[in-house]
Amino acid sequence: MTDDCLPLREELPRHGNDHRFSTRAWEATADGIGWHDPTPSDCWLASSRTVSVVIPAHQVGYCLPTVLDAVDSQHHQHRVEVIVVDDASTDDTAEVAMRHPVVDRLVRLPERMGAATARNVGTALASGQTVLYLDGDMVIPPHVITNIATRATDTSVLVGFRHNLRYEAHFQDPHVLTRVPDLAADHRVTWRPPTNMVLPYSGITLLEPLDGRPLAHTRDFIDLGYGQRYHDWDLPRMVVTALVAVPRAAVLHVGGFDPEFGRLGWGMEDTYLGACLIAAGLLVIPLRQVVGFHLDPPDAAEQWRHKLAGWPRTLARYRALLELPAPQGRAEHLKRGRRHIGPDDVRSRYHVTPAQWADFRALTGDPADNIPGVRGVGVGTAATLLAGGLTLDELPASGRLTGAKGAAIRGAWEQILAWRDLIRMRTDLDLPLLPTGRPSLALPTPAKVIDALGLW
């Protein structure tokens, strides 16, 4: 359990990751199968957990048929739920998912919201005890789901790995599903970082070439417990949602993925989820035999440049969230049909009062109202500026607008006030309510509205 008031940055070093008791206890019951051994489909533990596969998908029509064929080819003998959440693709992604027999449910988001939101939608709809997050461009070997279902628990994050394939290497290759991915191809297994330049995540600079082996040198991530690092790597960063299995209840407990990452750019939403789950007491355990092929798109180089351009923004948000307490007890916010957030939720998660919400979001931005906010001002900075109940109107004279961020706020001041007016609810309008003597028309149920809009 976490300390309700302790920043996540200080909470993480309180949690170890020695998972040997769990893995050895499993091996003792698994009829001679090792933790990292592929598991036969008839293993008696295969029915231990129900599994839902959640696939966020955006513009993956080029590879989604192969991805879904691989899921359909799993040798797991028990029912697996497959949910595809199409993040407003403009290619044939949704049509591919709609036609494929392995897909139980397709959800189409009306506008681009990012992978974090897509995964949250899939998690809310999932019925399995364990959610396997699988990227829409990841192809998994036939034994993967059985390996996960036999080992999953309520207290573990099971981490898989990926072997990247260039578009030229997989396009129109009929043998992709029969090829064996290489564990060593994952950068968490074999890592050769650049020298004489700052590594953005940790801020360190390596002066000599390094033949890094994060997985092996940390003894399957055991030595990353208690906030320890392996050069540029820490335990939350090992949680990569391209291929990872988590207990659904734990994801709901910490409030799911933070959707703000999707608005800001690429990356870090899985690292933050990993940090929250670690703070909630879960162990991060690798499965060396669970390796999939990541299928590059035809414009991979261009996409990668675009992703890297947005990474500083998502990294800044992650660092800001580390200064806030770890979210917990938030399952109701992701359960079907429930999105109520009360005053205590606002105070505990954002460190501002409900009365300050419009001021707070005018600074940070709010995608719900299409408010961009001030560049570089995240939730941590905004909460600090407004600490003590300060309002936007009091901020210029407070002495808190210092440094580059203070200058950015002063430079956008009129726009910030306009954003606040857009966010605020008007309470001064005259809206007479005159009884008509006639009953109101019956409203359609939410399910019918969603169906009529084609969102289901």
Tab-separated table of N, CA, C and O in Angstrom, residues 33-144:
chain	number	residue	atom	x	y	z
A	33	ILE	N	7.970	-27.565	-15.521
A	33	ILE	CA	8.124	-26.465	-16.478
A	33	ILE	C	8.828	-25.300	-15.785
A	33	ILE	O	8.439	-24.892	-14.696
A	34	GLY	N	9.876	-24.768	-16.418
A	34	GLY	CA	10.572	-23.619	-15.858
A	34	GLY	C	9.821	-22.325	-16.109
A	34	GLY	O	8.999	-22.240	-17.023
A	35	TRP	N	10.113	-21.330	-15.301
A	35	TRP	CA	9.415	-20.043	-15.441
A	35	TRP	C	9.548	-19.484	-16.841
A	35	TRP	O	8.604	-18.914	-17.381
A	36	HIS	N	10.716	-19.638	-17.444
A	36	HIS	CA	10.966	-19.071	-18.770
A	36	HIS	C	10.790	-20.090	-19.899
A	36	HIS	O	11.176	-19.816	-21.041
A	37	ASP	N	10.199	-21.240	-19.594
A	37	ASP	CA	9.985	-22.250	-20.632
A	37	ASP	C	8.632	-22.041	-21.307
A	37	ASP	O	7.639	-21.732	-20.630
A	38	PRO	N	8.573	-22.236	-22.635
A	38	PRO	CA	7.246	-22.241	-23.288
A	38	PRO	C	6.358	-23.304	-22.670
A	38	PRO	O	6.800	-24.418	-22.371
A	39	THR	N	5.102	-22.958	-22.454
A	39	THR	CA	4.185	-23.834	-21.733
A	39	THR	C	3.273	-24.563	-22.705
A	39	THR	O	2.648	-23.938	-23.561
A	40	PRO	N	3.177	-25.893	-22.584
A	40	PRO	CA	2.270	-26.640	-23.472
A	40	PRO	C	0.816	-26.276	-23.216
A	40	PRO	O	0.434	-25.875	-22.110
A	41	SER	N	0.002	-26.414	-24.237
A	41	SER	CA	-1.395	-25.996	-24.148
A	41	SER	C	-2.192	-26.827	-23.154
A	41	SER	O	-3.225	-26.358	-22.653
A	42	ASP	N	-1.734	-28.054	-22.870
A	42	ASP	CA	-2.491	-28.903	-21.950
A	42	ASP	C	-2.028	-28.776	-20.502
A	42	ASP	O	-2.415	-29.582	-19.653
A	43	CYS	N	-1.218	-27.778	-20.210
A	43	CYS	CA	-0.788	-27.565	-18.821
A	43	CYS	C	-2.013	-27.332	-17.941
A	43	CYS	O	-2.909	-26.561	-18.294
A	44	TRP	N	-2.045	-27.981	-16.796
A	44	TRP	CA	-3.231	-27.908	-15.953
A	44	TRP	C	-3.454	-26.507	-15.383
A	44	TRP	O	-4.560	-26.175	-14.933
A	45	LEU	N	-2.432	-25.648	-15.429
A	45	LEU	CA	-2.565	-24.292	-14.920
A	45	LEU	C	-3.154	-23.318	-15.946
A	45	LEU	O	-3.405	-22.154	-15.637
A	46	ALA	N	-3.388	-23.800	-17.168
A	46	ALA	CA	-3.799	-22.911	-18.258
A	46	ALA	C	-5.152	-22.254	-18.009
A	46	ALA	O	-5.448	-21.195	-18.576
A	47	SER	N	-5.966	-22.861	-17.196
A	47	SER	CA	-7.290	-22.293	-16.916
A	47	SER	C	-7.296	-21.442	-15.650
A	47	SER	O	-8.364	-21.048	-15.169
A	48	SER	N	-6.104	-21.135	-15.116
A	48	SER	CA	-6.024	-20.419	-13.837
A	48	SER	C	-6.604	-19.013	-13.908
A	48	SER	O	-7.190	-18.525	-12.946
A	49	ARG	N	-6.420	-18.338	-15.042
A	49	ARG	CA	-6.885	-16.961	-15.175
A	49	ARG	C	-7.606	-16.772	-16.496
A	49	ARG	O	-7.228	-17.345	-17.522
A	50	THR	N	-8.647	-15.956	-16.475
A	50	THR	CA	-9.274	-15.548	-17.731
A	50	THR	C	-8.499	-14.361	-18.298
A	50	THR	O	-7.995	-13.515	-17.562
A	51	VAL	N	-8.406	-14.318	-19.621
A	51	VAL	CA	-7.553	-13.326	-20.291
A	51	VAL	C	-8.364	-12.536	-21.313
A	51	VAL	O	-9.124	-13.111	-22.090
A	52	SER	N	-8.176	-11.223	-21.286
A	52	SER	CA	-8.705	-10.338	-22.331
A	52	SER	C	-7.527	-9.684	-23.036
A	52	SER	O	-6.636	-9.136	-22.383
A	53	VAL	N	-7.520	-9.766	-24.360
A	53	VAL	CA	-6.485	-9.105	-25.160
A	53	VAL	C	-7.039	-7.758	-25.611
A	53	VAL	O	-8.087	-7.698	-26.262
A	54	VAL	N	-6.357	-6.680	-25.253
A	54	VAL	CA	-6.771	-5.324	-25.628
A	54	VAL	C	-5.751	-4.777	-26.615
A	54	VAL	O	-4.561	-4.663	-26.301
A	55	ILE	N	-6.218	-4.425	-27.814
A	55	ILE	CA	-5.355	-3.965	-28.890
A	55	ILE	C	-5.744	-2.545	-29.289
A	55	ILE	O	-6.778	-2.336	-29.928
A	56	PRO	N	-4.951	-1.527	-28.905
A	56	PRO	CA	-5.179	-0.180	-29.431
A	56	PRO	C	-4.649	-0.127	-30.855
A	56	PRO	O	-3.545	-0.610	-31.139
A	57	ALA	N	-5.401	0.444	-31.770
A	57	ALA	CA	-5.015	0.381	-33.178
A	57	ALA	C	-5.211	1.739	-33.856
A	57	ALA	O	-6.289	2.326	-33.778
A	58	HIS	N	-4.167	2.200	-34.511
A	58	HIS	CA	-4.266	3.431	-35.300
A	58	HIS	C	-3.415	3.274	-36.557
A	58	HIS	O	-2.196	3.075	-36.481
A	59	GLN	N	-4.060	3.321	-37.703
A	59	GLN	CA	-3.379	3.253	-39.002
A	59	GLN	C	-2.503	1.991	-39.115
A	59	GLN	O	-1.358	2.060	-39.566
A	60	VAL	N	-3.047	0.849	-38.730
A	60	VAL	CA	-2.270	-0.396	-38.796
A	60	VAL	C	-2.912	-1.387	-39.764
A	60	VAL	O	-2.734	-2.601	-39.626
A	61	GLY	N	-3.631	-0.866	-40.754
A	61	GLY	CA	-4.232	-1.754	-41.738
A	61	GLY	C	-3.214	-2.597	-42.484
A	61	GLY	O	-3.518	-3.705	-42.945
A	62	TYR	N	-1.974	-2.094	-42.588
A	62	TYR	CA	-0.935	-2.818	-43.315
A	62	TYR	C	-0.519	-4.122	-42.629
A	62	TYR	O	0.023	-5.018	-43.267
A	63	CYS	N	-0.756	-4.225	-41.311
A	63	CYS	CA	-0.281	-5.407	-40.584
A	63	CYS	C	-1.322	-6.044	-39.676
A	63	CYS	O	-1.102	-7.146	-39.163
A	64	LEU	N	-2.450	-5.370	-39.430
A	64	LEU	CA	-3.436	-5.894	-38.484
A	64	LEU	C	-3.958	-7.284	-38.855
A	64	LEU	O	-4.183	-8.105	-37.954
A	65	PRO	N	-4.159	-7.613	-40.135
A	65	PRO	CA	-4.586	-8.984	-40.437
A	65	PRO	C	-3.609	-10.026	-39.899
A	65	PRO	O	-4.030	-11.056	-39.343
A	66	THR	N	-2.316	-9.781	-40.020
A	66	THR	CA	-1.317	-10.725	-39.511
A	66	THR	C	-1.330	-10.772	-37.994
A	66	THR	O	-1.205	-11.843	-37.389
A	67	VAL	N	-1.477	-9.601	-37.365
A	67	VAL	CA	-1.537	-9.537	-35.895
A	67	VAL	C	-2.713	-10.365	-35.374
A	67	VAL	O	-2.573	-11.158	-34.435
A	68	LEU	N	-3.877	-10.186	-35.984
A	68	LEU	CA	-5.071	-10.904	-35.528
A	68	LEU	C	-4.995	-12.394	-35.883
A	68	LEU	O	-5.477	-13.245	-35.118
A	69	ASP	N	-4.395	-12.720	-37.021
A	69	ASP	CA	-4.191	-14.134	-37.357
A	69	ASP	C	-3.331	-14.820	-36.292
A	69	ASP	O	-3.579	-15.973	-35.928
A	70	ALA	N	-2.326	-14.108	-35.809
A	70	ALA	CA	-1.456	-14.682	-34.776
A	70	ALA	C	-2.222	-14.921	-33.476
A	70	ALA	O	-2.017	-15.933	-32.792
A	71	VAL	N	-3.103	-13.986	-33.119
A	71	VAL	CA	-3.927	-14.190	-31.919
A	71	VAL	C	-4.864	-15.379	-32.124
A	71	VAL	O	-5.073	-16.198	-31.230
A	72	ASP	N	-5.410	-15.477	-33.329
A	72	ASP	CA	-6.322	-16.580	-33.644
A	72	ASP	C	-5.611	-17.927	-33.654
A	72	ASP	O	-6.252	-18.966	-33.486
A	73	SER	N	-4.297	-17.927	-33.862
A	73	SER	CA	-3.524	-19.170	-33.946
A	73	SER	C	-2.952	-19.620	-32.605
A	73	SER	O	-2.166	-20.570	-32.558
A	74	GLN	N	-3.303	-18.941	-31.527
A	74	GLN	CA	-2.797	-19.343	-30.213
A	74	GLN	C	-3.267	-20.755	-29.870
A	74	GLN	O	-4.415	-21.120	-30.129
A	75	HIS	N	-2.382	-21.536	-29.255
A	75	HIS	CA	-2.771	-22.912	-28.919
A	75	HIS	C	-3.447	-23.007	-27.553
A	75	HIS	O	-3.674	-24.105	-27.048
A	76	HIS	N	-3.789	-21.860	-26.987
A	76	HIS	CA	-4.498	-21.822	-25.715
A	76	HIS	C	-5.870	-22.486	-25.882
A	76	HIS	O	-6.620	-22.167	-26.817
A	77	GLN	N	-6.218	-23.367	-24.981
A	77	GLN	CA	-7.440	-24.159	-25.129
A	77	GLN	C	-8.651	-23.544	-24.434
A	77	GLN	O	-9.731	-24.147	-24.431
A	78	HIS	N	-8.484	-22.386	-23.853
A	78	HIS	CA	-9.587	-21.765	-23.117
A	78	HIS	C	-9.959	-20.434	-23.776
A	78	HIS	O	-9.164	-19.843	-24.503
A	79	ARG	N	-11.168	-19.987	-23.497
A	79	ARG	CA	-11.672	-18.798	-24.170
A	79	ARG	C	-10.833	-17.574	-23.841
A	79	ARG	O	-10.446	-17.332	-22.696
A	80	VAL	N	-10.543	-16.792	-24.876
A	80	VAL	CA	-9.829	-15.529	-24.738
A	80	VAL	C	-10.670	-14.433	-25.393
A	80	VAL	O	-11.117	-14.585	-26.528
A	81	GLU	N	-10.891	-13.356	-24.675
A	81	GLU	CA	-11.637	-12.218	-25.205
A	81	GLU	C	-10.673	-11.289	-25.939
A	81	GLU	O	-9.591	-10.974	-25.432
A	82	VAL	N	-11.073	-10.840	-27.135
A	82	VAL	CA	-10.233	-9.952	-27.938
A	82	VAL	C	-11.002	-8.662	-28.230
A	82	VAL	O	-12.084	-8.705	-28.828
A	83	ILE	N	-10.433	-7.533	-27.783
A	83	ILE	CA	-11.051	-6.223	-27.963
A	83	ILE	C	-10.093	-5.343	-28.750
A	83	ILE	O	-8.937	-5.163	-28.361
A	84	VAL	N	-10.561	-4.796	-29.861
A	84	VAL	CA	-9.779	-3.857	-30.657
A	84	VAL	C	-10.411	-2.473	-30.516
A	84	VAL	O	-11.620	-2.316	-30.707
A	85	VAL	N	-9.602	-1.489	-30.155
A	85	VAL	CA	-10.070	-0.110	-30.043
A	85	VAL	C	-9.381	0.704	-31.134
A	85	VAL	O	-8.172	0.951	-31.080
A	86	ASP	N	-10.154	1.087	-32.136
A	86	ASP	CA	-9.624	1.841	-33.263
A	86	ASP	C	-9.581	3.321	-32.907
A	86	ASP	O	-10.617	3.944	-32.661
A	87	ASP	N	-8.383	3.880	-32.907
A	87	ASP	CA	-8.173	5.265	-32.500
A	87	ASP	C	-8.316	6.191	-33.707
A	87	ASP	O	-7.365	6.855	-34.131
A	88	ALA	N	-9.536	6.217	-34.256
A	88	ALA	CA	-9.893	7.127	-35.356
A	88	ALA	C	-8.981	6.962	-36.570
A	88	ALA	O	-8.522	7.951	-37.154
A	89	SER	N	-8.723	5.727	-36.963
A	89	SER	CA	-7.904	5.480	-38.151
A	89	SER	C	-8.637	5.934	-39.410
A	89	SER	O	-9.869	5.896	-39.484
A	90	THR	N	-7.860	6.328	-40.409
A	90	THR	CA	-8.445	6.706	-41.697
A	90	THR	C	-8.147	5.680	-42.782
A	90	THR	O	-8.582	5.849	-43.920
A	91	ASP	N	-7.402	4.626	-42.433
A	91	ASP	CA	-7.174	3.541	-43.387
A	91	ASP	C	-8.203	2.446	-43.118
A	91	ASP	O	-9.289	2.714	-42.588
A	92	ASP	N	-7.909	1.203	-43.450
A	92	ASP	CA	-8.883	0.124	-43.292
A	92	ASP	C	-8.734	-0.627	-41.980
A	92	ASP	O	-9.194	-1.768	-41.861
A	93	THR	N	-8.114	-0.005	-40.976
A	93	THR	CA	-7.917	-0.672	-39.681
A	93	THR	C	-9.232	-1.202	-39.109
A	93	THR	O	-9.334	-2.366	-38.713
A	94	ALA	N	-10.243	-0.348	-39.027
A	94	ALA	CA	-11.517	-0.760	-38.430
A	94	ALA	C	-12.182	-1.859	-39.247
A	94	ALA	O	-12.763	-2.796	-38.678
A	95	GLU	N	-12.111	-1.749	-40.555
A	95	GLU	CA	-12.746	-2.756	-41.411
A	95	GLU	C	-12.075	-4.115	-41.230
A	95	GLU	O	-12.743	-5.156	-41.196
A	96	VAL	N	-10.750	-4.119	-41.110
A	96	VAL	CA	-10.026	-5.380	-40.879
A	96	VAL	C	-10.476	-6.015	-39.573
A	96	VAL	O	-10.775	-7.213	-39.509
A	97	ALA	N	-10.534	-5.201	-38.513
A	97	ALA	CA	-10.945	-5.730	-37.208
A	97	ALA	C	-12.387	-6.213	-37.225
A	97	ALA	O	-12.726	-7.232	-36.617
A	98	MET	N	-13.243	-5.485	-37.935
A	98	MET	CA	-14.657	-5.855	-37.990
A	98	MET	C	-14.860	-7.213	-38.675
A	98	MET	O	-15.724	-7.992	-38.289
A	99	ARG	N	-14.061	-7.485	-39.680
A	99	ARG	CA	-14.222	-8.722	-40.452
A	99	ARG	C	-13.567	-9.930	-39.793
A	99	ARG	O	-13.936	-11.066	-40.093
A	100	HIS	N	-12.585	-9.697	-38.920
A	100	HIS	CA	-11.798	-10.833	-38.435
A	100	HIS	C	-12.572	-11.620	-37.383
A	100	HIS	O	-13.098	-11.049	-36.428
A	101	PRO	N	-12.626	-12.944	-37.508
A	101	PRO	CA	-13.447	-13.750	-36.585
A	101	PRO	C	-12.929	-13.790	-35.152
A	101	PRO	O	-13.699	-14.108	-34.229
A	102	VAL	N	-11.648	-13.482	-34.929
A	102	VAL	CA	-11.117	-13.575	-33.563
A	102	VAL	C	-11.531	-12.388	-32.707
A	102	VAL	O	-11.479	-12.443	-31.478
A	103	VAL	N	-11.989	-11.300	-33.335
A	103	VAL	CA	-12.328	-10.078	-32.597
A	103	VAL	C	-13.724	-10.205	-32.004
A	103	VAL	O	-14.708	-10.381	-32.723
A	104	ASP	N	-13.803	-10.085	-30.687
A	104	ASP	CA	-15.102	-10.130	-30.002
A	104	ASP	C	-15.784	-8.770	-29.979
A	104	ASP	O	-17.008	-8.687	-30.012
A	105	ARG	N	-14.984	-7.729	-29.894
A	105	ARG	CA	-15.585	-6.395	-29.821
A	105	ARG	C	-14.654	-5.376	-30.477
A	105	ARG	O	-13.448	-5.353	-30.212
A	106	LEU	N	-15.241	-4.555	-31.320
A	106	LEU	CA	-14.532	-3.442	-31.944
A	106	LEU	C	-15.166	-2.145	-31.477
A	106	LEU	O	-16.381	-1.970	-31.576
A	107	VAL	N	-14.339	-1.250	-30.977
A	107	VAL	CA	-14.793	0.083	-30.583
A	107	VAL	C	-14.070	1.091	-31.466
A	107	VAL	O	-12.844	1.030	-31.610
A	108	ARG	N	-14.822	2.020	-32.034
A	108	ARG	CA	-14.226	3.051	-32.887
A	108	ARG	C	-14.338	4.401	-32.184
A	108	ARG	O	-15.444	4.903	-31.954
A	109	LEU	N	-13.208	4.992	-31.829
A	109	LEU	CA	-13.215	6.304	-31.204
A	109	LEU	C	-13.531	7.365	-32.250
A	109	LEU	O	-13.026	7.302	-33.375
A	110	PRO	N	-14.347	8.356	-31.915
A	110	PRO	CA	-14.782	9.339	-32.912
A	110	PRO	C	-13.693	10.300	-33.354
A	110	PRO	O	-13.794	10.920	-34.405
A	111	GLU	N	-12.638	10.448	-32.528
A	111	GLU	CA	-11.514	11.307	-32.892
A	111	GLU	C	-10.255	10.750	-32.264
A	111	GLU	O	-10.304	9.929	-31.349
A	112	ARG	N	-9.101	11.175	-32.764
A	112	ARG	CA	-7.822	10.666	-32.268
A	112	ARG	C	-7.630	11.067	-30.818
A	112	ARG	O	-7.647	12.248	-30.476
A	113	MET	N	-7.468	10.071	-29.956
A	113	MET	CA	-7.326	10.326	-28.524
A	113	MET	C	-6.039	9.765	-27.943
A	113	MET	O	-5.694	10.056	-26.808
A	114	GLY	N	-5.331	8.942	-28.695
A	114	GLY	CA	-4.077	8.385	-28.206
A	114	GLY	C	-4.240	6.984	-27.660
A	114	GLY	O	-5.331	6.551	-27.271
A	115	ALA	N	-3.110	6.267	-27.623
A	115	ALA	CA	-3.132	4.870	-27.196
A	115	ALA	C	-3.548	4.710	-25.742
A	115	ALA	O	-4.152	3.697	-25.369
A	116	ALA	N	-3.219	5.694	-24.891
A	116	ALA	CA	-3.590	5.593	-23.482
A	116	ALA	C	-5.108	5.525	-23.324
A	116	ALA	O	-5.636	4.662	-22.610
A	117	THR	N	-5.819	6.419	-24.000
A	117	THR	CA	-7.277	6.403	-23.933
A	117	THR	C	-7.830	5.125	-24.553
A	117	THR	O	-8.781	4.526	-24.024
A	118	ALA	N	-7.261	4.703	-25.676
A	118	ALA	CA	-7.733	3.474	-26.318
A	118	ALA	C	-7.582	2.279	-25.387
A	118	ALA	O	-8.486	1.435	-25.282
A	119	ARG	N	-6.464	2.197	-24.686
A	119	ARG	CA	-6.277	1.087	-23.739
A	119	ARG	C	-7.241	1.198	-22.563
A	119	ARG	O	-7.737	0.186	-22.057
A	120	ASN	N	-7.504	2.419	-22.112
A	120	ASN	CA	-8.468	2.595	-21.020
A	120	ASN	C	-9.861	2.114	-21.426
A	120	ASN	O	-10.562	1.470	-20.635
A	121	VAL	N	-10.270	2.439	-22.641
A	121	VAL	CA	-11.572	1.989	-23.127
A	121	VAL	C	-11.617	0.466	-23.160
A	121	VAL	O	-12.579	-0.158	-22.702
A	122	GLY	N	-10.575	-0.136	-23.715
A	122	GLY	CA	-10.538	-1.590	-23.776
A	122	GLY	C	-10.525	-2.239	-22.404
A	122	GLY	O	-11.181	-3.258	-22.179
A	123	THR	N	-9.793	-1.628	-21.462
A	123	THR	CA	-9.735	-2.171	-20.103
A	123	THR	C	-11.091	-2.098	-19.423
A	123	THR	O	-11.510	-3.032	-18.727
A	124	ALA	N	-11.794	-0.981	-19.614
A	124	ALA	CA	-13.119	-0.836	-19.001
A	124	ALA	C	-14.093	-1.874	-19.531
A	124	ALA	O	-14.961	-2.362	-18.791
A	125	LEU	N	-13.967	-2.240	-20.797
A	125	LEU	CA	-14.881	-3.196	-21.412
A	125	LEU	C	-14.479	-4.645	-21.166
A	125	LEU	O	-15.302	-5.551	-21.319
A	126	ALA	N	-13.223	-4.873	-20.811
A	126	ALA	CA	-12.708	-6.241	-20.688
A	126	ALA	C	-13.399	-6.988	-19.551
A	126	ALA	O	-13.767	-6.414	-18.527
A	127	SER	N	-13.523	-8.292	-19.724
A	127	SER	CA	-14.114	-9.140	-18.690
A	127	SER	C	-13.088	-10.068	-18.056
A	127	SER	O	-13.362	-10.702	-17.042
A	128	GLY	N	-11.892	-10.186	-18.632
A	128	GLY	CA	-10.878	-11.095	-18.116
A	128	GLY	C	-10.234	-10.592	-16.844
A	128	GLY	O	-10.147	-9.383	-16.596
A	129	GLN	N	-9.749	-11.536	-16.038
A	129	GLN	CA	-9.011	-11.157	-14.828
A	129	GLN	C	-7.671	-10.527	-15.181
A	129	GLN	O	-7.187	-9.639	-14.483
A	130	THR	N	-7.076	-11.004	-16.262
A	130	THR	CA	-5.799	-10.477	-16.744
A	130	THR	C	-6.018	-9.805	-18.086
A	130	THR	O	-6.694	-10.350	-18.956
A	131	VAL	N	-5.447	-8.609	-18.246
A	131	VAL	CA	-5.500	-7.907	-19.527
A	131	VAL	C	-4.132	-8.005	-20.179
A	131	VAL	O	-3.123	-7.607	-19.583
A	132	LEU	N	-4.099	-8.539	-21.379
A	132	LEU	CA	-2.879	-8.567	-22.181
A	132	LEU	C	-2.941	-7.398	-23.152
A	132	LEU	O	-3.763	-7.386	-24.066
A	133	TYR	N	-2.092	-6.399	-22.914
A	133	TYR	CA	-2.005	-5.279	-23.843
A	133	TYR	C	-1.074	-5.676	-24.982
A	133	TYR	O	0.077	-6.086	-24.758
A	134	LEU	N	-1.589	-5.543	-26.184
A	134	LEU	CA	-0.846	-5.943	-27.373
A	134	LEU	C	-0.978	-4.829	-28.397
A	134	LEU	O	-2.091	-4.451	-28.784
A	135	ASP	N	0.148	-4.287	-28.829
A	135	ASP	CA	0.082	-3.228	-29.836
A	135	ASP	C	-0.483	-3.769	-31.145
A	135	ASP	O	-0.349	-4.957	-31.461
A	136	GLY	N	-1.076	-2.868	-31.910
A	136	GLY	CA	-1.696	-3.272	-33.171
A	136	GLY	C	-0.720	-3.676	-34.244
A	136	GLY	O	-1.140	-4.080	-35.339
A	137	ASP	N	0.586	-3.594	-33.960
A	137	ASP	CA	1.601	-4.041	-34.914
A	137	ASP	C	2.498	-5.135	-34.330
A	137	ASP	O	3.615	-5.345	-34.786
A	138	MET	N	1.983	-5.846	-33.294
A	138	MET	CA	2.761	-6.899	-32.637
A	138	MET	C	2.211	-8.277	-33.004
A	138	MET	O	1.016	-8.551	-32.824
A	139	VAL	N	3.085	-9.150	-33.487
A	139	VAL	CA	2.726	-10.528	-33.840
A	139	VAL	C	3.322	-11.460	-32.796
A	139	VAL	O	4.539	-11.428	-32.546
A	140	ILE	N	2.482	-12.270	-32.157
A	140	ILE	CA	2.958	-13.134	-31.076
A	140	ILE	C	2.953	-14.607	-31.491
A	140	ILE	O	2.067	-15.044	-32.225
A	141	PRO	N	3.939	-15.379	-31.032
A	141	PRO	CA	3.978	-16.819	-31.303
A	141	PRO	C	2.806	-17.546	-30.645
A	141	PRO	O	2.169	-17.019	-29.721
A	142	PRO	N	2.518	-18.776	-31.062
A	142	PRO	CA	1.305	-19.487	-30.608
A	142	PRO	C	1.245	-19.788	-29.112
A	142	PRO	O	0.157	-19.994	-28.581
A	143	HIS	N	2.378	-19.809	-28.426
A	143	HIS	CA	2.361	-20.213	-27.015
A	143	HIS	C	2.172	-19.056	-26.047
A	143	HIS	O	2.047	-19.273	-24.831
A	144	VAL	N	2.133	-17.815	-26.527
A	144	VAL	CA	2.216	-16.654	-25.651
A	144	VAL	C	1.060	-16.577	-24.657
A	144	VAL	O	1.262	-16.392	-23.452
